[in-house]
Coordinates of C-alpha atoms in Angstrom, one line a residue:
Chain K
M1 CA -17.3 -29.6 70.1
I2 CA -20.8 -28.5 68.9
S3 CA -19.3 -28.2 65.4
L4 CA -17.9 -31.7 65.6
L5 CA -21.2 -33.2 66.8
L6 CA -23.1 -31.3 64.1
A7 CA -20.7 -32.6 61.4
T8 CA -21.1 -36.1 62.8
A9 CA -24.8 -35.8 62.5
L10 CA -24.6 -34.5 59.0
A11 CA -22.2 -37.2 58.0
Q12 CA -24.7 -39.8 59.4
Q13 CA -27.3 -38.3 57.0
V14 CA -24.9 -38.8 54.1
L15 CA -24.7 -42.5 54.7
D16 CA -26.9 -44.6 52.5
D17 CA -29.5 -46.3 54.7
S18 CA -30.3 -48.9 52.1
L19 CA -26.8 -50.4 52.5
E20 CA -26.9 -50.8 56.2
T21 CA -27.9 -54.5 56.1
C22 CA -25.3 -55.3 53.5
T23 CA -21.8 -56.9 54.0
P24 CA -19.0 -55.4 51.8
R25 CA -16.6 -57.8 50.1
P26 CA -13.7 -55.9 48.5
I27 CA -12.5 -57.8 45.4
A28 CA -9.0 -59.0 46.2
G29 CA -6.5 -59.2 43.3
T30 CA -7.8 -56.1 41.5
V31 CA -5.5 -53.1 41.0
G32 CA -7.7 -51.0 43.3
Y33 CA -7.2 -53.6 46.1
R34 CA -3.5 -53.9 45.6
T35 CA -3.2 -50.1 45.5
A36 CA -5.1 -49.9 48.9
V37 CA -2.7 -52.4 50.4
Q38 CA 0.3 -50.6 49.0
A39 CA -1.1 -47.2 50.1
T40 CA -0.7 -48.3 53.8
E41 CA 2.9 -49.3 53.2
T42 CA 3.6 -46.0 51.3
N43 CA 1.9 -44.1 54.1
A44 CA 4.2 -45.6 56.7
Q45 CA 7.4 -45.3 54.6
I46 CA 7.1 -41.8 53.2
Y47 CA 4.4 -40.0 55.0
G48 CA 5.7 -41.3 58.3
A49 CA 8.5 -40.4 60.6
V50 CA 11.2 -39.2 58.2
A51 CA 9.2 -36.8 56.2
F52 CA 7.6 -35.4 59.4
A53 CA 11.1 -35.0 61.1
E54 CA 12.4 -33.2 58.0
R55 CA 9.5 -30.8 58.0
T56 CA 9.7 -30.0 61.6
I57 CA 12.3 -30.9 64.2
L58 CA 15.2 -31.2 61.7
N59 CA 14.2 -28.1 59.8
E60 CA 16.8 -25.4 60.4
E61 CA 14.1 -22.7 60.0
Y62 CA 11.7 -24.3 62.3
G63 CA 13.8 -24.0 65.4
F64 CA 11.3 -25.8 67.7
P65 CA 12.4 -28.8 69.7
W66 CA 9.0 -30.5 69.7
A67 CA 6.2 -31.0 67.2
F68 CA 3.1 -33.1 66.4
H69 CA 1.0 -33.5 63.4
S70 CA -2.0 -35.5 62.3
S71 CA -3.4 -36.0 58.8
V72 CA -6.4 -37.7 57.3
V73 CA -6.8 -38.3 53.6
S74 CA -10.3 -39.1 52.7
K75 CA -11.0 -41.6 49.9
V76 CA -7.3 -42.0 49.0
T77 CA -8.4 -44.8 46.7
R78 CA -11.4 -46.8 45.9
I79 CA -11.7 -50.6 45.8
P80 CA -14.1 -52.5 43.5
T81 CA -16.5 -54.1 46.0
L82 CA -19.5 -56.4 46.1
A83 CA -22.0 -55.5 48.7
L84 CA -23.8 -58.7 49.7
C85 CA -27.3 -57.5 50.5
P86 CA -30.5 -59.5 51.4
S87 CA -31.9 -58.3 48.0
G88 CA -28.8 -59.5 46.1
I89 CA -25.3 -58.3 45.1
Q90 CA -24.8 -54.6 44.7
P91 CA -21.4 -53.7 43.0
G92 CA -19.8 -50.4 44.0
M93 CA -16.5 -48.6 44.9
L94 CA -15.5 -48.7 48.5
G95 CA -13.5 -45.7 49.7
V96 CA -10.3 -46.0 51.7
D97 CA -9.3 -43.3 54.2
M98 CA -5.7 -42.9 55.3
Y99 CA -4.5 -41.4 58.5
A100 CA -1.0 -40.4 59.6
S101 CA -0.1 -39.1 63.1
A102 CA 3.4 -38.2 64.1
S103 CA 5.3 -36.5 66.8
G104 CA 9.0 -35.8 67.5
M105 CA 11.6 -34.1 69.6
A106 CA 15.2 -33.0 69.4
F107 CA 17.3 -32.0 72.4
A108 CA 20.9 -31.9 73.7
P109 CA 21.3 -34.7 76.3
I110 CA 24.5 -33.3 77.8
A111 CA 24.1 -29.7 78.8
K112 CA 27.9 -29.0 78.5
V113 CA 27.9 -30.3 74.9
P114 CA 25.3 -28.4 73.0
E115 CA 26.9 -29.4 69.7
L116 CA 25.5 -32.9 70.2
E117 CA 21.8 -33.5 69.8
V118 CA 19.6 -36.5 69.7
F119 CA 16.4 -36.7 67.7
Y120 CA 13.4 -38.9 67.6
A121 CA 10.3 -38.9 65.5
G122 CA 7.6 -41.6 65.5
S123 CA 4.5 -42.1 63.4
I124 CA 1.4 -44.3 63.4
T125 CA -0.2 -44.6 60.0
G126 CA -2.9 -46.7 58.6
S127 CA -6.0 -47.1 56.5
V128 CA -9.7 -47.4 57.3
V129 CA -12.5 -48.5 55.1
H130 CA -16.0 -47.2 55.7
F131 CA -19.3 -48.8 54.8
P132 CA -22.8 -47.5 55.6
S133 CA -23.7 -49.0 59.0
E134 CA -26.6 -48.8 61.4
Q135 CA -24.0 -48.3 64.2
Y136 CA -23.9 -44.6 65.0
F137 CA -20.3 -44.6 66.0
N138 CA -19.2 -46.3 62.8
N139 CA -19.1 -43.2 60.7
P140 CA -16.0 -41.5 59.1
I141 CA -15.7 -38.7 61.7
Y142 CA -15.6 -41.0 64.7
T143 CA -13.4 -43.8 63.3
T144 CA -10.8 -42.2 61.0
Y145 CA -10.4 -39.0 63.1
A146 CA -10.3 -41.0 66.3
W147 CA -7.5 -43.1 64.9
A148 CA -5.6 -40.1 63.6
L149 CA -5.8 -38.1 66.8
G150 CA -5.4 -41.1 69.1
G151 CA -2.3 -42.0 67.1
I152 CA -0.5 -38.8 68.3
G153 CA -0.1 -40.3 71.8
L154 CA 1.0 -43.6 70.4
T155 CA 3.8 -42.2 68.3
Y156 CA 6.2 -42.3 71.3
A157 CA 5.7 -46.1 71.3
A158 CA 6.5 -46.3 67.6
P159 CA 9.7 -48.4 68.2
L160 CA 7.3 -51.1 69.0
A161 CA 6.4 -51.0 65.4
V162 CA 8.1 -54.2 64.8
L163 CA 5.5 -55.8 67.0
M164 CA 2.6 -54.2 65.1
N165 CA 0.6 -55.9 62.4
R166 CA 2.9 -55.8 59.4
D167 CA 1.3 -58.8 57.6
D168 CA -1.0 -58.5 54.7
N169 CA -4.2 -57.6 56.3
G170 CA -6.2 -56.5 53.3
P171 CA -7.1 -52.9 52.7
Q172 CA -7.5 -52.0 56.4
S173 CA -4.4 -52.0 58.5
A174 CA -2.0 -49.9 60.6
A175 CA 1.8 -49.5 60.7
G176 CA 4.3 -47.8 63.0
D177 CA 7.5 -46.2 61.9
F178 CA 10.2 -44.2 63.7
V179 CA 13.5 -42.5 62.9
A180 CA 16.1 -41.9 65.7
G181 CA 19.6 -40.6 65.5
A182 CA 22.1 -38.0 66.5
A183 CA 23.2 -34.6 65.2
V184 CA 26.6 -33.1 65.5
S185 CA 27.3 -29.4 64.8
V186 CA 30.5 -27.5 64.4
P187 CA 31.5 -26.5 68.0
K188 CA 30.8 -22.8 68.8
H189 CA 29.6 -22.3 65.2
E190 CA 26.4 -24.3 65.0
D191 CA 25.2 -22.3 62.1
L192 CA 28.1 -23.4 60.0
G193 CA 26.8 -26.9 59.6
T194 CA 25.1 -29.9 61.2
F195 CA 25.5 -33.5 60.3
R196 CA 22.8 -35.9 61.2
L197 CA 22.9 -39.7 61.0
G198 CA 20.0 -41.9 62.0
Y199 CA 18.1 -45.1 61.4
A200 CA 14.6 -45.2 60.0
Y201 CA 12.7 -48.3 60.7
S202 CA 10.9 -48.3 57.4
G203 CA 13.7 -47.0 55.2
G204 CA 17.1 -47.8 56.6
L205 CA 20.0 -45.4 56.8
Y206 CA 19.1 -41.7 57.0
T207 CA 21.6 -38.8 56.6
N208 CA 21.1 -35.1 56.6
I209 CA 23.6 -32.3 56.2
A210 CA 22.5 -28.7 56.7
S211 CA 24.2 -25.3 57.0
D212 CA 22.1 -22.5 58.4
R213 CA 24.7 -20.0 57.4
I214 CA 24.5 -20.6 53.7
K215 CA 21.0 -22.2 53.9
L216 CA 22.2 -25.4 52.3
L217 CA 20.2 -28.6 52.9
A218 CA 21.0 -32.1 51.7
S219 CA 19.3 -35.2 52.8
A220 CA 19.0 -38.8 51.7
L221 CA 17.0 -41.8 52.8
L222 CA 18.4 -45.1 51.6
T223 CA 16.4 -48.3 51.6
D224 CA 17.8 -51.2 53.5
Q225 CA 19.2 -52.7 50.3
I226 CA 21.2 -49.4 49.9
R227 CA 20.3 -49.7 46.3
E228 CA 17.5 -47.2 46.0
L229 CA 17.1 -43.6 47.1
A230 CA 13.6 -43.4 48.6
L231 CA 13.9 -39.7 49.2
A232 CA 16.7 -37.2 48.4
R233 CA 16.8 -33.4 48.5
L234 CA 19.6 -31.0 47.6
G235 CA 19.4 -27.2 47.6
F236 CA 18.9 -24.0 49.5
S237 CA 16.1 -23.2 51.9
G238 CA 15.0 -20.0 53.6
V239 CA 17.4 -17.6 51.8
I240 CA 16.5 -14.0 52.6
V241 CA 17.6 -11.6 49.9
A242 CA 15.4 -8.7 51.0
E243 CA 13.1 -8.7 54.1
A244 CA 10.0 -7.5 52.0
A245 CA 10.6 -10.3 49.5
G246 CA 10.3 -13.0 52.1
R247 CA 12.2 -16.3 52.0
S248 CA 13.4 -18.2 48.9
D249 CA 13.8 -21.9 48.4
A250 CA 15.5 -23.6 45.5
F251 CA 16.1 -27.3 45.5
V252 CA 16.0 -30.5 43.5
R253 CA 14.2 -33.6 44.9
R254 CA 13.9 -37.2 44.0
K255 CA 11.0 -39.3 45.3
L256 CA 10.5 -43.0 44.8
L257 CA 6.8 -43.3 44.0
K258 CA 6.7 -47.0 44.9
P259 CA 9.2 -47.9 47.6
A260 CA 10.6 -51.4 47.7
A261 CA 8.0 -53.4 49.6
D262 CA 9.1 -56.0 52.1
E263 CA 5.5 -57.0 52.7
P264 CA 4.0 -60.3 51.5
E265 CA 2.3 -59.7 48.2
P266 CA -1.4 -60.4 48.0
Q267 CA -2.2 -64.1 47.6
A268 CA -3.2 -63.7 44.0
L269 CA 0.3 -62.8 43.0
S270 CA 2.9 -65.5 42.3
A271 CA 6.3 -65.6 43.9
A272 CA 7.9 -65.0 40.6
R273 CA 6.1 -61.7 40.2
A274 CA 6.6 -60.6 43.7
A275 CA 10.3 -60.8 43.2
T276 CA 10.2 -58.1 40.5
T277 CA 8.3 -55.0 41.6
G278 CA 8.5 -51.9 39.4
S279 CA 9.4 -48.5 40.7
L280 CA 9.2 -45.0 39.4
N281 CA 11.2 -41.9 40.3
L282 CA 9.7 -38.5 40.3
D283 CA 12.4 -35.9 39.9
T284 CA 11.4 -32.3 40.5
V285 CA 12.9 -28.9 40.6
H286 CA 11.4 -26.5 43.2
V287 CA 11.5 -22.7 43.4
N288 CA 9.5 -21.1 46.2
Q289 CA 9.1 -17.5 47.4
R290 CA 7.5 -17.5 50.8
N291 CA 6.0 -14.8 52.9
I292 CA 6.3 -11.9 50.4
G293 CA 5.3 -8.8 52.3
G294 CA 4.2 -11.1 55.1
V295 CA 1.1 -12.1 53.0
L296 CA 1.8 -13.9 49.8
S297 CA 3.7 -17.1 48.9
V298 CA 4.3 -18.5 45.4
Y299 CA 5.3 -22.2 44.9
G300 CA 6.5 -23.7 41.7
A301 CA 7.7 -27.2 40.8
L302 CA 8.8 -28.6 37.5
A303 CA 9.0 -32.4 37.0
V304 CA 11.9 -33.5 34.8
Q305 CA 11.4 -37.3 35.2
P306 CA 9.5 -39.4 34.1
R307 CA 8.7 -36.6 31.7
V308 CA 8.8 -32.8 31.7
F309 CA 5.6 -31.1 33.0
L310 CA 4.5 -28.5 35.5
H311 CA 4.1 -30.5 38.7
E312 CA 2.9 -27.6 40.8
G313 CA 2.0 -23.9 40.4
L314 CA 0.5 -22.4 43.5
V315 CA -0.3 -19.0 45.0
S316 CA -1.0 -18.8 48.7
A317 CA -2.2 -15.8 50.8
M318 CA -2.5 -15.4 54.6
I319 CA -4.1 -12.6 56.6
P320 CA -1.1 -10.7 58.1
A321 CA -2.2 -11.0 61.7
D322 CA 0.1 -11.6 64.7
E323 CA -2.5 -13.5 66.7
L324 CA -2.9 -17.2 66.0
Y325 CA -6.7 -17.2 66.0
L326 CA -6.8 -14.4 63.4
R327 CA -4.3 -15.7 61.0
H328 CA -6.1 -17.6 58.2
G329 CA -5.4 -18.1 54.6
A330 CA -6.0 -20.0 51.4
S331 CA -4.1 -21.2 48.4
I332 CA -5.1 -22.1 44.9
G333 CA -3.3 -23.4 41.8
V334 CA -2.8 -26.4 39.5
M335 CA -0.9 -29.6 39.9
E336 CA -0.2 -32.5 37.6
M337 CA 0.9 -36.1 38.1
P338 CA 2.0 -38.5 35.4
A339 CA -0.5 -41.1 34.2
M340 CA 0.0 -44.4 36.2
P341 CA -2.6 -46.9 35.0
W342 CA -0.8 -49.6 37.0
Y343 CA -2.2 -47.8 40.1
G344 CA -5.5 -47.3 38.4
V345 CA -5.1 -43.6 37.7
E346 CA -4.8 -41.8 34.4
G347 CA -3.1 -38.6 35.5
G348 CA -3.7 -35.1 34.1
R349 CA -3.8 -31.6 35.4
K350 CA -5.9 -30.9 38.5
L351 CA -7.1 -27.9 40.4
T352 CA -5.6 -27.7 43.8
F353 CA -6.8 -25.7 46.7
Q354 CA -6.3 -25.4 50.5
I355 CA -8.0 -23.5 53.3
K356 CA -5.7 -22.8 56.3
L357 CA -7.1 -21.8 59.7
F358 CA -5.1 -20.7 62.7
A359 CA -1.8 -20.2 60.9
G360 CA -2.1 -23.7 59.3
M361 CA -2.9 -25.6 62.5
L362 CA -6.0 -26.8 60.8
S363 CA -6.1 -27.1 57.0
V364 CA -8.4 -28.7 54.5
G365 CA -7.9 -29.1 50.7
R366 CA -7.7 -31.2 47.6
N367 CA -5.0 -32.4 45.3
E368 CA -2.0 -31.1 47.3
A369 CA 1.1 -31.8 45.2
E370 CA 3.1 -33.0 48.2
L371 CA 0.4 -35.4 49.1
M372 CA 0.1 -36.7 45.6
T373 CA 3.8 -37.7 45.4
N374 CA 3.1 -39.9 48.4
F375 CA -0.2 -41.2 47.2
P376 CA -0.2 -40.9 43.4
Y377 CA -3.6 -42.6 43.3
A378 CA -5.2 -40.0 45.6
Q379 CA -6.6 -37.9 42.8
D380 CA -9.5 -35.7 44.0
A381 CA -9.1 -37.0 47.5
T382 CA -9.7 -34.5 50.3
F383 CA -7.2 -34.1 53.1
V384 CA -7.3 -32.5 56.6
H385 CA -4.1 -31.6 58.5
I386 CA -4.1 -30.9 62.2
G387 CA -0.9 -29.8 64.0
L388 CA 2.0 -27.5 64.3
T389 CA 3.4 -26.2 61.0
D390 CA 6.3 -23.9 60.3
E391 CA 3.8 -21.1 59.8
T392 CA 2.3 -21.8 63.3
I393 CA 5.7 -21.6 64.8
D394 CA 6.5 -18.4 63.0
V395 CA 3.4 -16.8 64.7
I396 CA 4.1 -18.4 68.1
T397 CA 7.7 -17.2 68.2
G398 CA 7.0 -13.8 66.6
R399 CA 9.3 -14.6 63.7
N400 CA 6.8 -13.4 61.2
E401 CA 6.9 -9.9 62.5
Chain L
M1 CA -17.5 -23.5 59.0
L2 CA -15.5 -26.2 60.8
S3 CA -18.4 -28.6 60.4
L4 CA -18.7 -27.9 56.7
L5 CA -15.0 -28.5 56.2
L6 CA -15.0 -31.8 58.1
L7 CA -18.1 -33.0 56.3
L8 CA -16.5 -32.1 53.0
A9 CA -13.5 -34.2 54.0
C10 CA -15.6 -37.3 54.7
G11 CA -16.9 -38.1 51.2
E12 CA -19.2 -40.8 50.2
P13 CA -18.1 -44.2 51.5
F14 CA -19.6 -46.4 48.8
L15 CA -20.1 -45.1 45.3
D16 CA -22.0 -46.6 42.4
M17 CA -19.7 -48.6 40.1
E18 CA -19.3 -47.2 36.5
T19 CA -20.7 -49.6 33.9
D20 CA -17.3 -50.1 32.3
Q21 CA -15.3 -50.4 35.6
V22 CA -14.7 -54.1 35.2
C23 CA -13.2 -53.5 31.7
K24 CA -11.1 -50.6 33.0
D25 CA -9.8 -52.9 35.8
A26 CA -8.8 -55.5 33.2
A27 CA -6.8 -52.8 31.4
Y28 CA -5.3 -51.6 34.7
A29 CA -4.3 -55.2 35.4
V30 CA -2.4 -55.5 32.1
S31 CA -0.6 -52.3 32.9
A32 CA 0.2 -53.3 36.5
L33 CA 1.6 -56.7 35.3
T34 CA 3.8 -55.0 32.7
F35 CA 5.0 -52.4 35.2
D36 CA 5.8 -55.0 37.9
C37 CA 7.6 -57.4 35.5
R38 CA 9.4 -55.0 33.2
D39 CA 9.9 -52.0 35.6
D40 CA 9.2 -49.9 32.5
E41 CA 6.6 -47.2 33.0
E42 CA 6.5 -46.2 29.3
L43 CA 5.7 -49.7 28.2
A44 CA 3.1 -50.1 31.0
L45 CA 1.4 -46.9 29.9
A46 CA 1.6 -47.8 26.2
R47 CA 0.0 -51.3 26.8
F48 CA -2.8 -49.7 28.8
E49 CA -3.6 -47.3 26.0
Q50 CA -3.2 -50.1 23.4
F51 CA -5.6 -52.4 25.4
E52 CA -8.2 -49.6 25.6
R53 CA -8.0 -49.0 21.9
Q54 CA -8.0 -52.6 20.9
F55 CA -10.9 -53.8 23.0
R56 CA -14.4 -52.4 23.7
C57 CA -16.4 -53.1 26.8
L58 CA -19.5 -55.3 26.4
V59 CA -21.0 -54.6 29.8
R60 CA -24.2 -52.7 29.5
D61 CA -26.1 -52.9 32.8
I62 CA -24.4 -53.8 36.0
E63 CA -27.7 -54.0 37.8
V64 CA -28.7 -57.2 35.9
E65 CA -25.4 -58.6 34.6
P66 CA -23.3 -60.9 36.9
I67 CA -20.5 -58.4 37.7
E68 CA -19.1 -60.7 40.4
R69 CA -18.4 -63.4 37.8
Y70 CA -17.0 -60.8 35.3
Y71 CA -14.4 -59.7 37.9
H72 CA -12.7 -63.1 37.5
C73 CA -11.2 -61.5 34.3
P74 CA -9.2 -58.6 35.8
V75 CA -8.3 -60.8 38.9
A76 CA -7.0 -63.6 36.7
I77 CA -4.9 -61.2 34.6
G78 CA -3.5 -59.7 37.8
A79 CA -2.6 -63.2 39.0
L80 CA -0.4 -64.0 35.9
T81 CA 3.3 -64.5 36.4
C82 CA 6.2 -62.6 34.8
D83 CA 6.8 -65.7 32.7
D84 CA 3.2 -65.4 31.3
E85 CA 3.9 -61.7 30.7
A86 CA 7.1 -62.5 28.8
R87 CA 5.3 -65.1 26.7
I88 CA 2.3 -62.8 25.8
G89 CA 4.5 -59.8 25.1
D90 CA 2.6 -57.2 22.9
D91 CA 0.0 -59.7 21.7
L92 CA -2.6 -58.3 24.0
A93 CA -5.4 -60.5 22.7
Q94 CA -3.8 -63.4 24.6
Y95 CA -4.7 -61.7 27.9
L96 CA -8.4 -62.6 27.1
D97 CA -7.4 -66.3 27.6
A98 CA -6.6 -65.6 31.2
S99 CA -10.2 -66.2 32.2
P100 CA -13.4 -67.5 30.6
A101 CA -15.0 -64.2 31.8
C102 CA -12.8 -62.0 29.7
P103 CA -14.5 -62.7 26.3
L104 CA -17.8 -62.0 28.0
I105 CA -16.8 -58.4 28.8
L106 CA -14.3 -57.5 26.2
A107 CA -14.3 -57.8 22.4
P108 CA -12.0 -56.5 19.7
S109 CA -13.0 -52.9 18.8
G110 CA -13.9 -53.8 15.2
A111 CA -16.0 -56.9 16.1
R112 CA -19.8 -56.7 16.5

């Protein structure tokens, strides 16, 4: 708590006092403005409930019936803005923060039929813009983090997402999303295979087939038009060849970098243009070797579309402690995204790093490859994740021993 | 340490604008229009690069120049329709006709 107050006080110092009497006017119609609006939609559609459920309650390795997670991405994009000040107009770039909070559960509703499970995951996502203000509580720590952490409790009400503000509301807005469905396993041989079918409010039909015995995982999220694969994954996850070598993953993944938007386009765009919105698939091949000797993990991802390049090369190390409060770690590597000037970014290779505390319950970093596939425009944005991860569960359940 | 990490994650809310930002935004707008209308990322990237090569930015000092008026240029390019994009095609100089502000901030690279 003292740390939080100290950080808040420091953040207050960072704010530029000379701008406190100014009124920010983001310039609508610029690529930066459109990107900020689209970032909220993307946040809800891809960083929301489905991705969270796949990482946690629907993850065969995870084996935990409940999870929560909250993320803040600081300055995910910047909008050209005119600050209207008493002394005149001051042009600048206004930062947009994103937050995503999610929680979910999976359980067997009928005790005598353990092969049948129902699952639910909800998420509240949104964007916040900050401007130097004389109001003490209007600083990044109080506002963005308050939304992110408060959102965890609201995720159970995410089916009310349809009632939330889904209209074009400029660069600052919130959206709810949820995925709900049922899973059926092979009776008396649950590890042989599980078939899941659900409905994702933002995406449409969601299917997932997994076999713990052969470590196979296949999943797909179809948009409502059933024309586009918003997210697809096929491969093997958590294969153990030798205990000391840890777990291996090998899979191919397709991610739609710009999901089909059903939102009204900004006013500046004509109806003719809104009807044809471009999209770009990022196809990647992933090979991971996790928990080598209980300490080291290596992650590699090669992009094959839109062109061939090293998407991610990362080395991660964790202190091999059994206690949660002692298990900390860090990762460092490089990542690359294609140039996408239509989002206002010019691509290139970036240094990526992450500091993980308490077995990943709190982590801070920059240029995370996974994050960049969700927000391609978030180059050099800083993120903070808070919540349960597969590493945390490994420590809690003693599975890492 | 936690304080430091959280502070690091905050970032500066309002950064100074680069001198050539409005010109960059015009090039981004051409790329975004191409991408939206053609669904062709190679063409959208090629037109961005071509636009950057073909025109130079005339903005010298955003403290004294009327940036708010200059921004009419990228906003007007961004408001063009797909019919406009089809008509203009690869003749990128026509994008400067989208707004009277465009010739104030962009000039052919060879011109003085």
